[in-house]
Amino acid sequence: MPKIVTLPGDGIGPEVTAAAVEVLREVAPDLTFEEHAIGGMAYEAHGDPFPQRTRDALADADAVLLGTVGGAQNSPWNSLPRPMRPESGLLALRKALGCYANMRPVRVQPGLEHLSPLKPELARGVDILIVRELLGGVYFDQDRSLDGGTAYNTMRYTTLEVERVARMAFWAAEQRKGRVTSVDKANVLEVSELWRRDVQALRDRSYRSIHLNHEYVDSVAMLIVSDPSRYDVIVTENLFGDILSDLAAVIPGSLGLMPSASLGDGAGLFEPIHGSAPDIAGKGIANPAAAIMSAAMLLRHGLKRSDAANQIERAVALALREEPTRDLGGRADTKSFTNAVLEAMGTPVG
Ligand code: NAD
Ligand code: IPM
Ligand code: MN
């Protein structure tokens, strides 16, 4: 009986996680779920955004399903000492799990081009995998400070950190179209020079069948929405990957359609890429598709149950065709959309 640790967190996190758990229970009745605290709600309850009890629960977890953390722009959480803030709890969780490769698929399913704000001919057939480095760069380097009128953060990468995430990108590309675009800012940053050199060297050493090219992050920000079909796998450092993946959400039509899997040393972490959406939290209208598709990624990558994962993804596409949620211009709310997914899972293939 695989053990799934669920961490619903803040804002719409509990709403979309409940939907994902409901779907998981349906396709995999043998799973056991253990819910724990993370983020702002964990700080309120335990004085820590990543409490020891949550950390302890990870030890024998087979996979972790996360909702979202964080408050609104005016939340008092944003004035807490940084280690006590909700986002720090999430970063500490990622570190504790050692999941350095964050896979963020961007896919437009056949017949769902109309949900994209892009012209249908641009959106049609898009299938990109953004592999975002998740444990390094400016996010984690301890050489950082805010002192009076001066502040700095440090973007530092080592060859080991670059190679392990690049390996994950090459591995994924081998099962796709065999193309990897490494994204950096090597025209300005030394850290990008190292990134580019090490990704290329690894390709030349061990992945000769992969077609690798290098592009600058500013140019990719334009091309990913104006010509998304040019990309297969994109691999990039932490901060660039964070920004590019929210931007890429424009392609399918909403952040609510962007799941992720974070893989690495131990149990995987599965979470939607969107935040706690304070503007709609508690209203029952959040799009649960990203969380439900993250549950599908949990089945595929965390438990090696691809059939069940495919079943969920097919049902989400059917439900989206029937009646999309409000972020996509439809009328479905969280509950009715989840019910439509559950119903579609019972629909025979064809
Ligand atoms: P956000 O992703 O929460 O929201 C951006 C916009 O997208 C909002 O208008 C929101 O309503 C909409 N949106 C997001 N997810 C949606 C969904 N599933 N269905 C319908 N609409 C959706 O980004 P933000 O407002 O910049 O951040 C809010 C908080 O979330 C901040 O505290 C931030 O730090 C945090 N955050 C957390 C995560 C995470 O937990 N992984 C990710 C990003 C942001
Ligand atoms: C994400 C979020 C997080 C990140 C924040 C909340 C720490 O934006 O998962 O994309 O920047 O990684
Ligand atoms: Mn983000």
Coordinates of C-alpha atoms and ligand atoms in Angstrom, one line a residue:
M1 CA 0.0 0.0 0.0
P2 CA 2.0 3.0 -1.2
K3 CA 1.9 6.0 1.2
I4 CA 1.2 9.4 -0.3
V5 CA 1.9 12.4 1.9
T6 CA -0.4 15.2 1.0
L7 CA 0.4 18.8 1.8
P8 CA -2.5 21.0 0.9
G9 CA -1.0 24.3 2.2
D10 CA -2.6 27.7 1.7
G11 CA -5.1 29.5 -0.5
I12 CA -6.6 27.3 -3.2
G13 CA -4.1 24.6 -2.3
P14 CA -6.6 22.6 -0.1
E15 CA -9.4 23.0 -2.8
V16 CA -7.3 21.6 -5.7
T17 CA -5.5 19.0 -3.6
A18 CA -8.9 17.6 -2.4
A19 CA -9.9 17.2 -6.0
A20 CA -6.6 15.4 -6.9
V21 CA -7.0 13.0 -4.0
E22 CA -10.5 12.2 -5.0
V23 CA -9.3 11.3 -8.5
L24 CA -6.4 9.3 -7.1
R25 CA -8.7 7.3 -4.8
E26 CA -10.8 6.4 -7.8
V27 CA -8.0 5.1 -10.0
A28 CA -5.8 3.7 -7.3
P29 CA -7.9 2.5 -4.3
D30 CA -4.8 0.8 -2.7
L31 CA -3.1 4.1 -2.0
T32 CA -3.0 5.5 1.6
F33 CA -2.9 9.2 2.3
E34 CA -1.4 11.0 5.2
E35 CA -2.1 14.8 5.4
H36 CA 0.5 17.2 6.9
A37 CA 1.0 20.9 7.3
I38 CA 3.1 23.2 5.1
G39 CA 3.4 26.9 4.3
G40 CA 1.5 29.7 6.0
M41 CA -1.0 27.5 7.7
A42 CA 1.8 25.4 9.2
Y43 CA 3.4 28.6 10.5
E44 CA 0.1 29.5 12.2
A45 CA -0.4 26.1 13.7
H46 CA 3.2 25.1 14.6
G47 CA 5.3 28.3 14.3
D48 CA 7.2 26.8 11.3
P49 CA 6.4 26.6 7.6
F50 CA 8.0 23.2 7.4
P51 CA 7.3 21.6 10.8
Q52 CA 9.3 18.7 12.1
R53 CA 6.2 16.5 12.0
T54 CA 5.9 17.1 8.3
R55 CA 9.6 16.4 7.7
D56 CA 9.4 13.1 9.7
A57 CA 6.4 12.0 7.6
L58 CA 8.5 12.1 4.4
A59 CA 10.8 9.3 5.6
D60 CA 8.7 6.4 4.4
A61 CA 6.6 8.3 1.8
D62 CA 6.4 6.9 -1.7
A63 CA 5.4 10.2 -3.1
V64 CA 4.4 13.7 -2.0
L65 CA 1.4 15.6 -3.4
L66 CA 1.6 19.4 -2.7
G67 CA -1.1 22.1 -3.1
T68 CA 0.2 25.6 -2.9
V69 CA 1.7 27.9 -0.3
G70 CA 1.7 31.7 0.3
G71 CA -0.5 34.6 1.0
A72 CA -1.7 37.7 -0.8
Q73 CA 0.6 40.7 -1.6
N74 CA -0.6 42.4 1.7
S75 CA -0.3 39.3 3.8
P76 CA 1.5 39.7 7.2
W77 CA 3.3 36.5 6.2
N78 CA 5.4 38.6 3.8
S79 CA 6.9 40.6 6.7
L80 CA 8.0 37.5 8.7
P81 CA 11.7 36.8 8.9
R82 CA 12.4 35.0 5.6
P83 CA 12.9 31.5 7.0
M84 CA 9.4 31.7 8.6
R85 CA 7.6 32.6 5.4
P86 CA 5.4 30.1 3.6
E87 CA 7.6 30.0 0.5
S88 CA 10.7 29.1 2.6
G89 CA 8.7 26.1 3.8
L90 CA 8.3 24.9 0.2
L91 CA 11.9 25.5 -0.6
A92 CA 13.0 23.6 2.5
L93 CA 10.7 20.7 1.5
R94 CA 12.2 20.5 -2.0
K95 CA 15.7 20.5 -0.5
A96 CA 14.7 17.8 2.0
L97 CA 13.5 15.6 -0.8
G98 CA 16.5 16.2 -2.9
C99 CA 14.4 16.7 -6.0
Y100 CA 16.6 18.8 -8.2
A101 CA 14.8 18.3 -11.5
N102 CA 11.4 19.9 -11.9
M103 CA 9.6 18.6 -15.0
R104 CA 6.9 21.1 -16.2
P105 CA 5.1 19.8 -19.3
V106 CA 3.3 22.3 -21.5
R107 CA 0.8 20.5 -23.7
V108 CA -2.1 21.4 -25.9
Q109 CA -4.3 18.4 -26.2
P110 CA -6.0 17.7 -29.6
G111 CA -9.3 19.6 -29.8
L112 CA -8.3 22.0 -27.0
E113 CA -6.6 24.7 -29.1
H114 CA -9.6 27.0 -28.6
L115 CA -8.6 27.4 -24.9
S116 CA -5.4 29.1 -25.9
P117 CA -5.2 32.9 -26.4
L118 CA -2.8 32.1 -29.2
K119 CA -3.9 31.5 -32.8
P120 CA -5.1 27.9 -33.1
E121 CA -2.4 27.1 -35.7
L122 CA 0.3 28.2 -33.2
A123 CA -1.2 26.3 -30.2
R124 CA -2.0 23.1 -32.1
G125 CA 0.1 20.1 -31.1
V126 CA 2.4 22.0 -28.7
D127 CA 4.2 19.5 -26.5
I128 CA 7.1 21.0 -24.5
L129 CA 8.8 19.8 -21.4
I130 CA 10.5 22.4 -19.3
V131 CA 13.1 20.9 -17.1
R132 CA 13.8 23.5 -14.4
E133 CA 16.8 23.1 -12.0
L134 CA 15.2 23.2 -8.6
L135 CA 17.8 23.2 -5.8
G136 CA 20.4 25.7 -6.9
G137 CA 21.0 29.2 -8.2
V138 CA 19.9 32.4 -6.5
Y139 CA 17.1 30.6 -4.7
F140 CA 19.4 28.7 -2.3
D141 CA 22.8 30.3 -2.2
Q142 CA 23.6 31.5 1.3
D143 CA 25.8 34.3 0.1
R144 CA 22.9 36.8 0.3
S145 CA 22.1 39.9 2.2
L146 CA 19.8 42.9 2.6
D147 CA 21.6 45.7 4.6
G148 CA 20.3 49.2 4.4
G149 CA 20.5 50.4 0.8
T150 CA 22.4 47.5 -0.5
A151 CA 21.2 44.0 -1.2
Y152 CA 22.5 41.0 -3.1
N153 CA 21.9 37.4 -4.0
T154 CA 24.3 35.0 -5.6
M155 CA 23.7 32.8 -8.6
R156 CA 26.2 30.0 -8.2
Y157 CA 26.2 26.6 -10.0
T158 CA 28.6 23.7 -9.8
T159 CA 29.3 21.2 -12.6
L160 CA 27.7 18.5 -10.5
E161 CA 24.5 20.5 -10.2
V162 CA 24.4 21.3 -13.9
E163 CA 25.1 17.7 -15.0
R164 CA 22.6 16.0 -12.9
V165 CA 19.7 18.1 -14.2
A166 CA 21.0 18.0 -17.7
R167 CA 21.1 14.2 -17.5
M168 CA 17.4 14.3 -16.6
A169 CA 16.6 16.5 -19.6
F170 CA 18.6 14.2 -22.0
W171 CA 16.9 11.1 -20.5
A172 CA 13.5 12.7 -21.1
A173 CA 14.4 13.8 -24.6
E174 CA 15.4 10.2 -25.5
Q175 CA 11.8 9.2 -24.9
R176 CA 10.4 12.2 -26.9
K177 CA 11.7 13.9 -30.1
G178 CA 15.3 13.8 -29.0
R179 CA 15.8 17.6 -29.0
V180 CA 17.0 19.7 -26.0
T181 CA 17.3 23.5 -25.9
S182 CA 19.5 24.7 -23.0
V183 CA 18.5 28.2 -21.9
D184 CA 21.0 30.6 -20.4
K185 CA 22.3 34.1 -20.4
A186 CA 25.9 33.2 -21.4
N187 CA 26.4 36.5 -23.2
V188 CA 26.4 38.2 -19.8
L189 CA 26.8 35.8 -16.9
E190 CA 29.8 33.6 -16.0
V191 CA 27.4 31.1 -14.3
S192 CA 25.7 30.7 -17.7
E193 CA 29.0 30.1 -19.4
L194 CA 29.6 27.2 -17.0
W195 CA 26.1 26.0 -17.5
R196 CA 26.4 26.0 -21.3
R197 CA 29.9 24.4 -21.3
D198 CA 28.8 21.6 -19.0
V199 CA 25.6 20.8 -20.8
Q200 CA 27.4 20.6 -24.1
A201 CA 30.2 18.5 -22.7
L202 CA 27.8 16.0 -21.2
R203 CA 25.9 15.8 -24.5
D204 CA 29.1 15.2 -26.4
R205 CA 30.3 12.6 -23.9
S206 CA 27.1 10.6 -23.3
Y207 CA 24.1 11.6 -25.3
R208 CA 25.4 11.9 -29.0
S209 CA 21.9 11.0 -30.3
I210 CA 20.4 14.1 -28.8
H211 CA 20.2 17.3 -30.8
L212 CA 21.3 20.1 -28.4
N213 CA 21.1 23.8 -29.0
H214 CA 21.6 26.8 -26.8
E215 CA 19.5 29.9 -26.7
Y216 CA 19.4 33.1 -24.6
V217 CA 16.6 33.4 -22.0
D218 CA 15.3 36.8 -23.2
S219 CA 14.9 35.4 -26.8
V220 CA 13.2 32.2 -25.5
A221 CA 10.7 34.4 -23.6
M222 CA 9.6 35.7 -27.0
L223 CA 9.9 32.5 -29.0
I224 CA 8.1 30.2 -26.6
V225 CA 4.8 32.1 -27.1
S226 CA 5.3 33.2 -30.7
D227 CA 6.6 29.8 -32.1
P228 CA 6.2 27.2 -29.4
S229 CA 6.4 24.2 -31.8
R230 CA 10.1 24.8 -32.1
Y231 CA 10.7 23.3 -28.7
D232 CA 10.8 19.8 -27.4
V233 CA 12.7 19.7 -24.1
I234 CA 14.0 22.9 -22.5
V235 CA 16.5 22.7 -19.7
T236 CA 17.3 25.8 -17.6
E237 CA 18.4 27.1 -14.2
N238 CA 16.0 27.7 -11.3
L239 CA 14.9 31.3 -11.7
F240 CA 14.8 31.3 -15.5
G241 CA 12.7 28.1 -15.3
D242 CA 10.3 29.6 -12.8
I243 CA 9.6 32.6 -15.1
L244 CA 9.5 30.8 -18.4
S245 CA 7.1 28.2 -17.1
D246 CA 4.5 30.7 -16.0
L247 CA 4.9 32.4 -19.3
A248 CA 4.4 29.1 -21.1
A249 CA 1.1 28.6 -19.3
V250 CA -0.3 31.1 -21.8
I251 CA 0.1 28.4 -24.5
P252 CA -2.5 25.9 -23.1
G253 CA -4.5 28.9 -21.8
S254 CA -4.1 29.0 -18.0
L255 CA -1.8 28.4 -15.0
G256 CA -4.6 26.0 -14.0
L257 CA -3.4 23.6 -16.7
M258 CA 0.2 23.3 -15.6
P259 CA 1.2 20.3 -13.5
S260 CA 4.7 19.3 -12.4
A261 CA 6.9 16.5 -11.1
S262 CA 10.0 17.2 -9.1
L263 CA 12.4 14.2 -9.3
G264 CA 15.8 13.5 -7.8
D265 CA 17.3 11.5 -5.0
G266 CA 14.3 10.0 -3.3
A267 CA 10.5 10.3 -3.2
G268 CA 9.2 12.6 -5.9
L269 CA 7.2 15.8 -5.2
F270 CA 4.2 16.5 -7.4
E271 CA 2.6 20.0 -7.5
P272 CA 0.8 22.4 -9.8
I273 CA 3.1 25.2 -10.8
H274 CA 0.5 27.9 -9.9
G275 CA 0.4 29.7 -6.6
S276 CA -2.2 30.0 -3.9
A277 CA -4.4 32.4 -6.0
P278 CA -5.5 34.5 -3.0
D279 CA -7.9 36.4 -5.3
I280 CA -10.1 33.3 -5.8
A281 CA -9.3 31.3 -2.7
G282 CA -12.3 29.9 -0.8
K283 CA -14.7 30.5 -3.6
G284 CA -14.7 27.0 -5.0
I285 CA -13.9 28.1 -8.5
A286 CA -10.2 27.2 -8.8
N287 CA -9.2 25.1 -11.8
P288 CA -8.1 21.7 -10.2
A289 CA -6.8 20.4 -13.6
A290 CA -3.1 21.2 -12.8
A291 CA -3.4 19.4 -9.4
I292 CA -5.2 16.5 -10.9
M293 CA -2.6 16.2 -13.7
S294 CA 0.2 16.4 -11.1
A295 CA -1.5 13.4 -9.5
A296 CA -1.2 11.7 -12.9
M297 CA 2.5 12.5 -12.9
L298 CA 2.7 11.1 -9.4
L299 CA 1.3 7.8 -10.7
R300 CA 3.6 7.8 -13.8
H301 CA 6.9 8.9 -12.3
G302 CA 6.4 8.1 -8.6
L303 CA 4.6 4.8 -8.7
K304 CA 5.4 3.6 -12.3
R305 CA 1.6 3.3 -13.1
S306 CA 1.5 4.8 -16.5
D307 CA -1.9 3.3 -17.4
A308 CA -3.6 5.0 -14.5
A309 CA -1.8 8.2 -15.4
N310 CA -3.0 8.1 -19.0
Q311 CA -6.5 7.4 -17.8
I312 CA -6.5 10.6 -15.7
E313 CA -5.0 12.7 -18.5
R314 CA -7.5 11.5 -21.0
A315 CA -10.4 12.2 -18.6
V316 CA -9.1 15.8 -17.9
A317 CA -9.0 16.5 -21.6
L318 CA -12.6 15.2 -22.0
A319 CA -13.8 17.3 -19.1
L320 CA -12.1 20.4 -20.6
R321 CA -13.8 19.8 -23.9
E322 CA -17.2 19.5 -22.2
E323 CA -17.1 22.5 -19.9
P324 CA -13.9 24.3 -18.9
T325 CA -13.4 26.2 -15.7
R326 CA -13.7 30.0 -15.4
D327 CA -10.1 30.8 -15.9
L328 CA -10.5 29.3 -19.4
G329 CA -13.8 31.2 -20.1
G330 CA -16.1 28.3 -19.1
R331 CA -18.6 27.9 -16.3
A332 CA -17.4 24.8 -14.4
D333 CA -16.4 25.3 -10.8
T334 CA -13.9 23.1 -8.9
K335 CA -16.5 20.6 -7.9
S336 CA -18.3 20.2 -11.1
F337 CA -15.1 20.0 -13.1
T338 CA -13.8 17.3 -10.7
N339 CA -17.0 15.4 -11.1
A340 CA -16.7 15.6 -14.9
V341 CA -13.2 14.1 -14.7
L342 CA -14.5 11.3 -12.4
E343 CA -17.3 10.6 -14.8
A344 CA -15.0 10.7 -17.9
M345 CA -12.7 8.1 -16.2
G346 CA -15.6 5.7 -16.5
T347 CA -16.0 6.4 -20.2
P348 CA -14.6 3.7 -22.5
V349 CA -11.6 4.7 -24.6
G350 CA -12.5 5.6 -28.2
Ligands
NAD1 P1 -0.8 32.7 -8.5 O1 -0.3 31.6 -9.4 O2 -1.3 32.3 -7.2 O3 -1.9 33.5 -9.3 C1 -1.8 34.2 -10.5 C2 -3.1 34.4 -11.2 O4 -3.5 33.1 -11.7 C3 -4.2 34.8 -10.3 O5 -5.1 35.6 -11.0 C4 -4.9 33.5 -9.9 O6 -6.3 33.6 -9.6 C5 -4.8 32.7 -11.2 N1 -4.7 31.2 -10.9 C6 -3.7 30.5 -10.5 N2 -4.0 29.3 -10.3 C7 -5.2 29.1 -10.7 C8 -6.1 28.0 -10.8 N3 -5.8 26.8 -10.4 N4 -7.4 28.2 -11.2 C9 -7.8 29.5 -11.6 N5 -7.0 30.5 -11.6 C10 -5.7 30.4 -11.1 O7 0.4 33.8 -8.4 P2 0.6 35.0 -7.4 O8 -0.7 35.7 -7.2 O9 1.7 35.8 -7.9 O10 1.0 34.4 -6.0 C11 0.1 34.2 -4.9 C12 0.9 33.5 -3.8 O11 1.2 32.1 -4.2 C13 2.2 34.1 -3.4 O12 2.3 34.1 -2.0 C14 3.3 33.3 -4.0 O13 4.5 33.3 -3.3 C15 2.6 31.9 -4.0 N6 3.1 31.0 -5.0 C16 3.2 29.7 -4.5 C17 3.5 28.7 -5.4 C18 3.6 27.3 -5.0 O14 3.0 27.0 -3.9 N7 4.2 26.4 -5.7 C19 3.7 29.0 -6.8 C20 3.6 30.3 -7.2 C21 3.3 31.3 -6.3
IPM2 C1 6.8 27.9 -8.1 C2 6.7 29.0 -7.1 C3 7.9 28.9 -6.1 C4 9.2 29.1 -6.8 C5 7.8 29.9 -4.9 C6 6.5 30.0 -4.3 C7 8.9 29.6 -3.9 O1 6.8 30.2 -7.8 O2 6.7 26.7 -7.6 O3 7.0 28.1 -9.3 O4 9.6 30.2 -7.1 O5 9.8 28.0 -7.1
MN3 MN 6.6 30.0 -10.0

